[in-house]
Short mmCIF file of C-alpha atoms and ligand atoms in Angstrom, two decimals:
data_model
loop_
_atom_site.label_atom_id
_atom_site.label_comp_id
_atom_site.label_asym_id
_atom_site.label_seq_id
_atom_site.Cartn_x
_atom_site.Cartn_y
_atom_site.Cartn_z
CA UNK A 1 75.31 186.99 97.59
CA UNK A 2 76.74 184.51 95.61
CA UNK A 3 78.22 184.85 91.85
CA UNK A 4 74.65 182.61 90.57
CA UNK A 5 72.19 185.29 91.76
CA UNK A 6 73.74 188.16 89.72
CA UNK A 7 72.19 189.56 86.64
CA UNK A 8 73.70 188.92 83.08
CA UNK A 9 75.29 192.60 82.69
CA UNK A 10 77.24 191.80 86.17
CA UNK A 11 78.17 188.28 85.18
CA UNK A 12 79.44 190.24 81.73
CA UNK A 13 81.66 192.33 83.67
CA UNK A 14 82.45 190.68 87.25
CA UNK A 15 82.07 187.13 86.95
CA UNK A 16 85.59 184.53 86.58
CA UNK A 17 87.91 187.38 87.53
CA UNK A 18 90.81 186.31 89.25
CA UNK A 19 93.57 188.62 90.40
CA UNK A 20 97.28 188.14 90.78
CA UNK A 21 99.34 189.42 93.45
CA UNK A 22 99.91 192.89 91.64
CA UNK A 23 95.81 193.34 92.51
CA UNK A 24 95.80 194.70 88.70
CA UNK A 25 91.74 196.34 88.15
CA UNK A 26 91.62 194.81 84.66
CA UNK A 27 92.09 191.14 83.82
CA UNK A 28 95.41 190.48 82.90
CA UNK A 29 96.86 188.61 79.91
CA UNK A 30 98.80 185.54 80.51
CA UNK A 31 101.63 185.32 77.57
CA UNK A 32 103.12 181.94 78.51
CA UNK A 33 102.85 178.90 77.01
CA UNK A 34 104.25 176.54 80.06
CA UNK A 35 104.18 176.95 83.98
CA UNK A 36 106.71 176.57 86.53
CA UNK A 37 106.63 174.41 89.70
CA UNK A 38 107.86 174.99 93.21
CA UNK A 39 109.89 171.73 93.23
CA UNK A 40 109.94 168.18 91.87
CA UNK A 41 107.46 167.03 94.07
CA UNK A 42 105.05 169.71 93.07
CA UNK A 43 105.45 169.17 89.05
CA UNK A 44 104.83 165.02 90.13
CA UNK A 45 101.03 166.23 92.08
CA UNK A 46 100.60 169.00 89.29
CA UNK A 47 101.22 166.02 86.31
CA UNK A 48 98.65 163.39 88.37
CA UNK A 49 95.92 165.66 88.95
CA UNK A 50 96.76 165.65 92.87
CA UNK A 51 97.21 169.56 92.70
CA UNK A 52 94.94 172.08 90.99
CA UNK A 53 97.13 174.49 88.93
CA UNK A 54 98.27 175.59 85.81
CA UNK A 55 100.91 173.17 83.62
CA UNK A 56 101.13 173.98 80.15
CA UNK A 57 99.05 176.34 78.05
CA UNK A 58 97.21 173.85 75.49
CA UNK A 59 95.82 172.27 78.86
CA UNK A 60 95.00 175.31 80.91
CA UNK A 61 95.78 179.03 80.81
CA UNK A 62 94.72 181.56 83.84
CA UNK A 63 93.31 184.63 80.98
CA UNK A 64 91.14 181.80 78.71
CA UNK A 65 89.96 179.87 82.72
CA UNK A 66 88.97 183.91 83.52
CA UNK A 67 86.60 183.73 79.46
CA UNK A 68 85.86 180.35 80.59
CA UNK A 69 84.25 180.91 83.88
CA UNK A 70 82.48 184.29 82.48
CA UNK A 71 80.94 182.48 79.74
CA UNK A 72 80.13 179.27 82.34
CA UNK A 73 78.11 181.77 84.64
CA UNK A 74 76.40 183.67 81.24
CA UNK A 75 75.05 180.08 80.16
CA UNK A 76 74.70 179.31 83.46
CA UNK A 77 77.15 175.74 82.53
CA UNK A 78 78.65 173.70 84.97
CA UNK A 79 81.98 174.01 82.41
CA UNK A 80 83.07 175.87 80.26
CA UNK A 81 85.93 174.93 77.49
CA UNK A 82 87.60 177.71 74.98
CA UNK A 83 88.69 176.61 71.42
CA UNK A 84 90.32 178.39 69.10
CA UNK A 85 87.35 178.99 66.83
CA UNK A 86 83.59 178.24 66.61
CA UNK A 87 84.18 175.44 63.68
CA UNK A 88 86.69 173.94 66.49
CA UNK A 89 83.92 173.77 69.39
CA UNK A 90 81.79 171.79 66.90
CA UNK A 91 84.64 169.66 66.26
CA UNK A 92 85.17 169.21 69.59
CA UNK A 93 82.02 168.25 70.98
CA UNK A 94 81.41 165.26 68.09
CA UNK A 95 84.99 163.66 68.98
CA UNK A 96 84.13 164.02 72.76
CA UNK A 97 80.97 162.86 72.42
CA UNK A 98 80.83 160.16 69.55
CA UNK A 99 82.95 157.40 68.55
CA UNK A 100 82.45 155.21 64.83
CA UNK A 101 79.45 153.76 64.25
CA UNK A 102 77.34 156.51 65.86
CA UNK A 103 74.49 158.80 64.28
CA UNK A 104 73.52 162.49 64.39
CA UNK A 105 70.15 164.22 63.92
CA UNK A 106 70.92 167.26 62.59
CA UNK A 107 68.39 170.83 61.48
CA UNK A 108 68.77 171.31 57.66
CA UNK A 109 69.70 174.97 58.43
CA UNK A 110 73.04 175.16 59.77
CA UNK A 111 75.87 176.83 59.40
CA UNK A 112 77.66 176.00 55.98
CA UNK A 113 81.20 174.74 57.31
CA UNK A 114 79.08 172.60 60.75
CA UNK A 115 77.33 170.87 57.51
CA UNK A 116 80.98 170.22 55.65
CA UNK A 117 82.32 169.10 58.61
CA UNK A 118 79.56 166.43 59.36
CA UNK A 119 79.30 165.57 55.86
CA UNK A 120 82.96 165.86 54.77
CA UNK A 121 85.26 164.84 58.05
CA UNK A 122 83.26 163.31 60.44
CA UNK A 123 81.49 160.69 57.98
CA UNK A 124 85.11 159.75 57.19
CA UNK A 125 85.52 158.49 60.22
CA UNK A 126 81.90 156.26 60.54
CA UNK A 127 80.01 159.05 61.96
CA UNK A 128 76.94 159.56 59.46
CA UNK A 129 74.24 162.51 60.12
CA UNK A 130 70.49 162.77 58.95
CA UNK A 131 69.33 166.51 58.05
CA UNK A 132 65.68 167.09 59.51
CA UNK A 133 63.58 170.53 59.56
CA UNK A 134 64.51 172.65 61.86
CA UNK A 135 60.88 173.49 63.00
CA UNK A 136 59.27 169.97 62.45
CA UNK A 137 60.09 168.49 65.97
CA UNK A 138 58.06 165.32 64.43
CA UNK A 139 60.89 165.31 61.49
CA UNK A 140 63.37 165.11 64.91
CA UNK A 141 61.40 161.95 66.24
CA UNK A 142 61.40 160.28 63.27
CA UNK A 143 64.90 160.37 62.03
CA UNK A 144 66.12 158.82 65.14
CA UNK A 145 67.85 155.63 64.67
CA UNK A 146 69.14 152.87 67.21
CA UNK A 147 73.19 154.53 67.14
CA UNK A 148 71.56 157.85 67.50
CA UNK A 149 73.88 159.77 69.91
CA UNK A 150 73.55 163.55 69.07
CA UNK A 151 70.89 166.37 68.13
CA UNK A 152 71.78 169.35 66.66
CA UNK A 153 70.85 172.85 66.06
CA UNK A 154 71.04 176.23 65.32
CA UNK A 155 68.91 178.89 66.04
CA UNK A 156 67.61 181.33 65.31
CA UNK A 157 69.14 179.46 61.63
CA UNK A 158 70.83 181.60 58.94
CA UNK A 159 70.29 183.34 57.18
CA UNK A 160 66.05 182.96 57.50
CA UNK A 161 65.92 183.17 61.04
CA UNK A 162 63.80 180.19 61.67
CA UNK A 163 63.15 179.02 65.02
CA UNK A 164 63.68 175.48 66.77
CA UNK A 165 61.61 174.46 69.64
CA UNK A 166 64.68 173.43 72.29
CA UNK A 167 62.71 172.12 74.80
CA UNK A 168 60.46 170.17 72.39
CA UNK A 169 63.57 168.65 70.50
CA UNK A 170 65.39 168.27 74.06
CA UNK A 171 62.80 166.11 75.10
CA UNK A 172 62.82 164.12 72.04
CA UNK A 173 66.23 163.61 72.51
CA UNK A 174 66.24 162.91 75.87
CA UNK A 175 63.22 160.15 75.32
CA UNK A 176 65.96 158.57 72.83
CA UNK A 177 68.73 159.10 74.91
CA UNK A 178 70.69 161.41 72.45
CA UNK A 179 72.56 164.62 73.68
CA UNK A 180 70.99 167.64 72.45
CA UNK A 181 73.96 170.03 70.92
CA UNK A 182 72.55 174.25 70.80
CA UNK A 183 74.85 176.50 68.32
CA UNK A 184 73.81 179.72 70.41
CA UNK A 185 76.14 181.96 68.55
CA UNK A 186 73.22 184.01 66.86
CA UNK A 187 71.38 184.95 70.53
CA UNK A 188 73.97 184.50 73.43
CA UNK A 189 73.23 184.19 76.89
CA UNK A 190 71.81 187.27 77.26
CA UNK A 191 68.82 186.40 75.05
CA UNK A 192 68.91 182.67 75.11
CA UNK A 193 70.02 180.02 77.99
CA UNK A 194 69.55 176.64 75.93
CA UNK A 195 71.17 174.29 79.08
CA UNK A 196 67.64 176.06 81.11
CA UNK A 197 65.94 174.83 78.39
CA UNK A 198 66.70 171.31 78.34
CA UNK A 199 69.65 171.20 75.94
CA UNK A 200 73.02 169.34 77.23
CA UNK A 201 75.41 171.23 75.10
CA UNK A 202 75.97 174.92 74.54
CA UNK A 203 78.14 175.59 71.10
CA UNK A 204 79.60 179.35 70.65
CA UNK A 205 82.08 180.62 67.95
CA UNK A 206 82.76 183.77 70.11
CA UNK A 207 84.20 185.15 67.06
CA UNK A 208 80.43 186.86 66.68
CA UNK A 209 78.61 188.84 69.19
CA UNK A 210 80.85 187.77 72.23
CA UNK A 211 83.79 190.14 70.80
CA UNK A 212 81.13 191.73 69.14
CA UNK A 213 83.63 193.90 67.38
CA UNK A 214 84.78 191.45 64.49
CA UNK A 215 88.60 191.23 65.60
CA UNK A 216 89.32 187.72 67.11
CA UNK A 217 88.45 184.06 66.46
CA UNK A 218 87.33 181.80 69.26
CA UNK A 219 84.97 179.19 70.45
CA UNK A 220 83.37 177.10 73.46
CA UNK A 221 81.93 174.31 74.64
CA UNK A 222 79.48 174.28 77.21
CA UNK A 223 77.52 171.67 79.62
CA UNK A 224 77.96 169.28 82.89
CA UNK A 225 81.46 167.86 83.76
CA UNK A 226 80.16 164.43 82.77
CA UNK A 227 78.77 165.03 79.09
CA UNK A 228 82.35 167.63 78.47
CA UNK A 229 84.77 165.03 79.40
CA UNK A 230 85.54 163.84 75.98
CA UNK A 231 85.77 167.11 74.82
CA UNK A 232 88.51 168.14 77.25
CA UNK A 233 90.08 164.99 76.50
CA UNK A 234 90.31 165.88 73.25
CA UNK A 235 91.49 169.85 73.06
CA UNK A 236 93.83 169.47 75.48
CA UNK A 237 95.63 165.80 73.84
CA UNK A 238 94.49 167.60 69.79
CA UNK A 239 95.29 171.06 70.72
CA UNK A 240 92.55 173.66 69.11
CA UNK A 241 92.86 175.58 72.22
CA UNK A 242 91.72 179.48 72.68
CA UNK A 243 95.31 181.81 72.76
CA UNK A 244 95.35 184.26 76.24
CA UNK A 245 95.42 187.24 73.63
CA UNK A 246 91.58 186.01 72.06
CA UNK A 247 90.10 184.98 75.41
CA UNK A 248 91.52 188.78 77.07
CA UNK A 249 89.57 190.33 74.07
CA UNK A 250 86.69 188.23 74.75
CA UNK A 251 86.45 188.95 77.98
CA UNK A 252 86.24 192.59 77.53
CA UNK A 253 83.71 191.75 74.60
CA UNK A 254 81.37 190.48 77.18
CA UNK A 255 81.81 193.41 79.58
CA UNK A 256 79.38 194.94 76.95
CA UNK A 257 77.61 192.13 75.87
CA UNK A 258 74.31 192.69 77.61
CA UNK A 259 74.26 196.83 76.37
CA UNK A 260 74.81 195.34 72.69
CA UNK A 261 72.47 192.74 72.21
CA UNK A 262 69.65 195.09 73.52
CA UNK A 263 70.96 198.19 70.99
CA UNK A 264 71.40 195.04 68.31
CA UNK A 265 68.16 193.81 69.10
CA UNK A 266 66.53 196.97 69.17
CA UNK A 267 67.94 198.60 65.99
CA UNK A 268 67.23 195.04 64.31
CA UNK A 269 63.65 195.45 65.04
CA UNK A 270 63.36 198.60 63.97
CA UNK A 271 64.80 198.02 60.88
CA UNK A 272 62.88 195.13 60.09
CA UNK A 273 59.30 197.25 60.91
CA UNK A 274 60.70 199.90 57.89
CA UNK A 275 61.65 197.02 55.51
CA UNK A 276 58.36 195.17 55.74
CA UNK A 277 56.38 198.60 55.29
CA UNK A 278 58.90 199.29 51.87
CA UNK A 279 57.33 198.56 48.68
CA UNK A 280 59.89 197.24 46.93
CA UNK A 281 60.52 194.46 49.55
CA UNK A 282 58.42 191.34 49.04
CA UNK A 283 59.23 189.98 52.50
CA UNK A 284 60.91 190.38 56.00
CA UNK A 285 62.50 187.32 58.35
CA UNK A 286 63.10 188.72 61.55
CA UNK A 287 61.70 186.51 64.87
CA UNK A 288 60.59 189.89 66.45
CA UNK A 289 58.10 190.78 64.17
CA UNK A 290 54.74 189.19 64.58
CA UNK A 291 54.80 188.27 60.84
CA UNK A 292 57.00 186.01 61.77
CA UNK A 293 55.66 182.14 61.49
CA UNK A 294 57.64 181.15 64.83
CA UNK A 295 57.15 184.66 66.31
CA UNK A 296 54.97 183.24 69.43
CA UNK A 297 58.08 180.74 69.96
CA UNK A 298 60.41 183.41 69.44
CA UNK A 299 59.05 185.62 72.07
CA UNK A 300 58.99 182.61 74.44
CA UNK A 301 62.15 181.14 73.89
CA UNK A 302 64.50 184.37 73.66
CA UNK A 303 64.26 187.62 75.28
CA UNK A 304 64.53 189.43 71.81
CA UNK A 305 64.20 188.99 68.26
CA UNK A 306 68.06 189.44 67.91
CA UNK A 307 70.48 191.49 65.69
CA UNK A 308 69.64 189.55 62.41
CA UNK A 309 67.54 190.88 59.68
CA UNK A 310 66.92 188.60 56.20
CA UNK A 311 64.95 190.25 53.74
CA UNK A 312 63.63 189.42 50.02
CA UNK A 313 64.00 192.34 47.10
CA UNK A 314 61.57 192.53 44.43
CA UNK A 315 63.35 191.68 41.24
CA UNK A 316 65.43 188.66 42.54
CA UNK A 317 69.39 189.25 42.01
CA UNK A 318 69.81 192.30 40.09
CA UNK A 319 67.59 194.30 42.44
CA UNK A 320 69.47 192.19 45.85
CA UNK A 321 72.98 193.24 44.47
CA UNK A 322 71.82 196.61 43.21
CA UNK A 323 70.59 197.57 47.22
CA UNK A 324 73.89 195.67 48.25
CA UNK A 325 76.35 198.20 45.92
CA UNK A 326 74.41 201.04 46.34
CA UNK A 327 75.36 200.65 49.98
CA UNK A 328 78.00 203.29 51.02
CA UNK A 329 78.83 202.96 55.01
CA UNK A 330 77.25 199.03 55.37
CA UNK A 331 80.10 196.35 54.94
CA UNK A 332 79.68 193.87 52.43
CA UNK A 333 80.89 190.70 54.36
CA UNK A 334 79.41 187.66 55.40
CA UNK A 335 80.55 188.27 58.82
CA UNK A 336 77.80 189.07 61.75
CA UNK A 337 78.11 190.10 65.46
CA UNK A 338 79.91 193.66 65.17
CA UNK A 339 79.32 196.70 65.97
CA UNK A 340 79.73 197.67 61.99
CA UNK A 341 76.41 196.55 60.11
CA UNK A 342 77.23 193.79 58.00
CA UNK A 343 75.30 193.16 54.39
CA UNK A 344 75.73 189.68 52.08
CA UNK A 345 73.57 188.14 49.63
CA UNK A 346 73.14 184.70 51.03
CA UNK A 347 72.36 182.78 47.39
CA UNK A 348 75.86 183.81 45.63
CA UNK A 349 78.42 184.12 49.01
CA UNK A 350 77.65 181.87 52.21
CA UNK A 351 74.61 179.41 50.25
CA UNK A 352 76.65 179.64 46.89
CA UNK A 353 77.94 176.03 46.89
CA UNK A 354 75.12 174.59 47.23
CA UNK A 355 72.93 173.55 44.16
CA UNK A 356 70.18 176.01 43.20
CA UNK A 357 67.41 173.30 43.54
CA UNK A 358 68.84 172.92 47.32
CA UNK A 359 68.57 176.47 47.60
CA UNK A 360 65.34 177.01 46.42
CA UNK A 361 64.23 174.02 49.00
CA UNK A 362 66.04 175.96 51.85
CA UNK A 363 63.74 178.86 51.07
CA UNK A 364 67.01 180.91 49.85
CA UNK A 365 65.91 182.96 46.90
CA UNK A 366 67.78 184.91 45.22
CA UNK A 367 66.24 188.10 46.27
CA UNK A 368 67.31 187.41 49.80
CA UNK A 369 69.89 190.07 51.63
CA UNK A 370 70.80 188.86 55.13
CA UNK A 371 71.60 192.34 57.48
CA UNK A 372 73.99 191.82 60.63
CA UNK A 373 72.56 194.60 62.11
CA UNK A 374 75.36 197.01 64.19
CA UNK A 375 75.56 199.30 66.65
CA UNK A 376 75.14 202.82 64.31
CA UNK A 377 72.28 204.97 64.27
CA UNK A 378 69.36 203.41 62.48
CA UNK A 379 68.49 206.66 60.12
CA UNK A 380 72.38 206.19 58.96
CA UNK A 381 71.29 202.74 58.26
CA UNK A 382 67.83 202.78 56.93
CA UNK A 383 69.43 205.82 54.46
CA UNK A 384 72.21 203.60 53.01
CA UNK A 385 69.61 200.93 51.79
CA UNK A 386 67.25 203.20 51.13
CA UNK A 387 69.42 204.52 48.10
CA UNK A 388 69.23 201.15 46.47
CA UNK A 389 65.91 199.65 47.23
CA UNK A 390 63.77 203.29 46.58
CA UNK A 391 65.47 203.21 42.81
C1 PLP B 1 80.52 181.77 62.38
C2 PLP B 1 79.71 180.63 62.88
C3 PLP B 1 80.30 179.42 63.23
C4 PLP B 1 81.79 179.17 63.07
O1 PLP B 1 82.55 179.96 63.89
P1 PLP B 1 84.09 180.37 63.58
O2 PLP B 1 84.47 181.13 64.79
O3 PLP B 1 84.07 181.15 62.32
O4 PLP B 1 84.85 179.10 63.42
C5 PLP B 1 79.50 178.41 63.73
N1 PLP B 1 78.16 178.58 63.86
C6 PLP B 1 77.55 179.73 63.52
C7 PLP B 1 76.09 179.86 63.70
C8 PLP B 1 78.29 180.79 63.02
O5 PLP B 1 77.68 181.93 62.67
#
């Protein structure tokens, strides 16, 4: 049986392991930054690329190749490459993959820092991106223009949990012949493959579910040899490369991952059933409810409706901060992808810098409480909001 015909919670724990000669059980952590060779001649074949093997740590490192290959079979990639952080993966797939003079098609709801970095950094540099709906694949079609080199999206987005179509918008890309880029962080392999979908490149920030316990920051790209080789090209000569330390923590994050995206999932839908049935909540975005205006995608294109929950509070701010401080166990952060619930009110903390005409366009109102839902009992967590949204 080979490694490809295992299920997800066996690629979690088994697949990429390699073992040195101690034959240690648990993967071990390679603290070194450089790697020494046999001989003369050997360095020479290592530096040429005539001998596989390890050289210095911003190129390869044995711990992050053991993430790497995990992740690789999870996505089921051809490659895999670890950054340092989500925000670096992005970075490193538009200076692999563009050059000046190139254009991106971007969803309008993405990640606040992806958006500063395309419209902040890369346009610097003569890369310019168009913003299209992230559920209007005809929006997709349209925007295309003759330098247009990359799609990209996020979803489900944040923090309403709206749903692309990836094969639709692959195929548009493909017909222009554009790479399709997937941010994946919110579902992970386990409840989303884009590359099986038709997308050419997988985006993580591992810092979310993949630890899944909110203590490292890390990142990867993901696709064929062919469309990464840029982006190798330019970690390993830039240097935003994962540390051994993040990609051994990572590695035992995704020992679990399959167990904690179903108890995410499954406490996320529960909670989202008792929010839309509360009175004092005017409306619920979670994919796995059939309320949901994508929830017939949803259900098609992941295996859940995943571990986020946005919801809208009567009485607009006051009433959305009053639930948020009434909150005694839930952590108020605009973190997601731990085991620890995680609260935020998206209009004043992760959407605050944009204008409030912008906001009201992107559907954020100020009533709206995004929920990273965790890993603790649901009463215990339906009971802490309870206090602030029954008052
Ligand atoms: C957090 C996040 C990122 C950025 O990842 P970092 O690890 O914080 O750099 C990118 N995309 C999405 C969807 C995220 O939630």
């Amino acid at each position: 049986m080979s490694e490809q015909d295992y299920q997800p919670e066996t690629l979690g724990v088994r697949a990429g392991t390699v073992r040195s000669q101690f034959g240690e059980h648990s993967e071990a952590m390679f603290l070194t930054s450089s790697f020494v060779f046999e001989s003369a001649a050997q360095a020479a074949k290592r530096f040429i690329g005539e001998e596989p093997g390890n050289i210095y740590a911003r190129f390869t490192n044995p711990t992050v190749t053991m993430f790497e290959e995990r992740l690789a079979a999870l996505e089921g990639a051809e490659q895999c490459i670890a950054t340092a952080s989500g925000m670096s993966a992005i970075l490193a797939c538009v200076m692999g993959v563009l050059k000046a003079g190139d254009h991106i098609v971007a969803s309008v709801s993405l990640f606040g820092a992806t958006v500063n970095l395309f419209n902040n950094i890369i346009k610097k540099f003569g890369v310019e991106t168009s913003y299209v709906s992230a559920t209007d694949v005809a929006e997709w079609q349209a925007a295309v223009r003759p330098n247009t080199k990359l799609f990209f999206l996020e979803t489900p987005s944040n923090p309403l949990t709206e749903i692309s179509d990836i094969a639709a918008i692959a195929a548009v890309a493909k017909g222009c012949g554009a790479l399709l880029a997937v941010d994946n962080c919110f579902c992970t392999p386990i409840l989303q493959q884009p590359l099986k979908l038709g997308a050419d490149i997988v985006i993580h920030s591992a810092t979310k579910y993949l630890d899944g316990q909110g203590r490292v920051l890390g990142g990867a790209v993901l696709g064929s040899k062919k469309n990464l080789e840029g982006v190798y090209g330019f970690l390993r000569t830039a240097g935003p490369t994962m540390s051994a330390f993040n990609a051994w923590v990572f590695l035992k994050g995704m020992e679990t991952l399959k167990l904690r995206m179903d108890a995410h999932s499954a406490n996320a839908l529960e909670l989202a059933r008792w929010l839309e049935a509360h009175p004092n909540v005017a409306r619920v975005f979670y994919p796995g409810l059939p309320s949901h205006p994508q929830h017939a995608l949803a259900m098609r294109q992941q295996k859940t409706g995943g571990g986020i929950v946005a919801f809208e509070v009567k009485g607009g701010k006051e009433a959305a901060w009053r639930v948020i401080d009434s909150t005694s166990m839930l952590s108020i952060t605009a973190n997601l992808g731990d085991t620890r619930t995680t609260i935020c009110h998206s209009a004043s903390t992760t959407h605050a810098r944009i204008t409030p005409e912008a906001r009201a366009a992107a559907g954020i109102s100020d009533g709206l409480i995004r929920i990273g839902v965790g890993l603790e009992a649901i009463e215990d967590i339906k009971a802490d909001l309870a206090r602030g949204l029954n008052q």
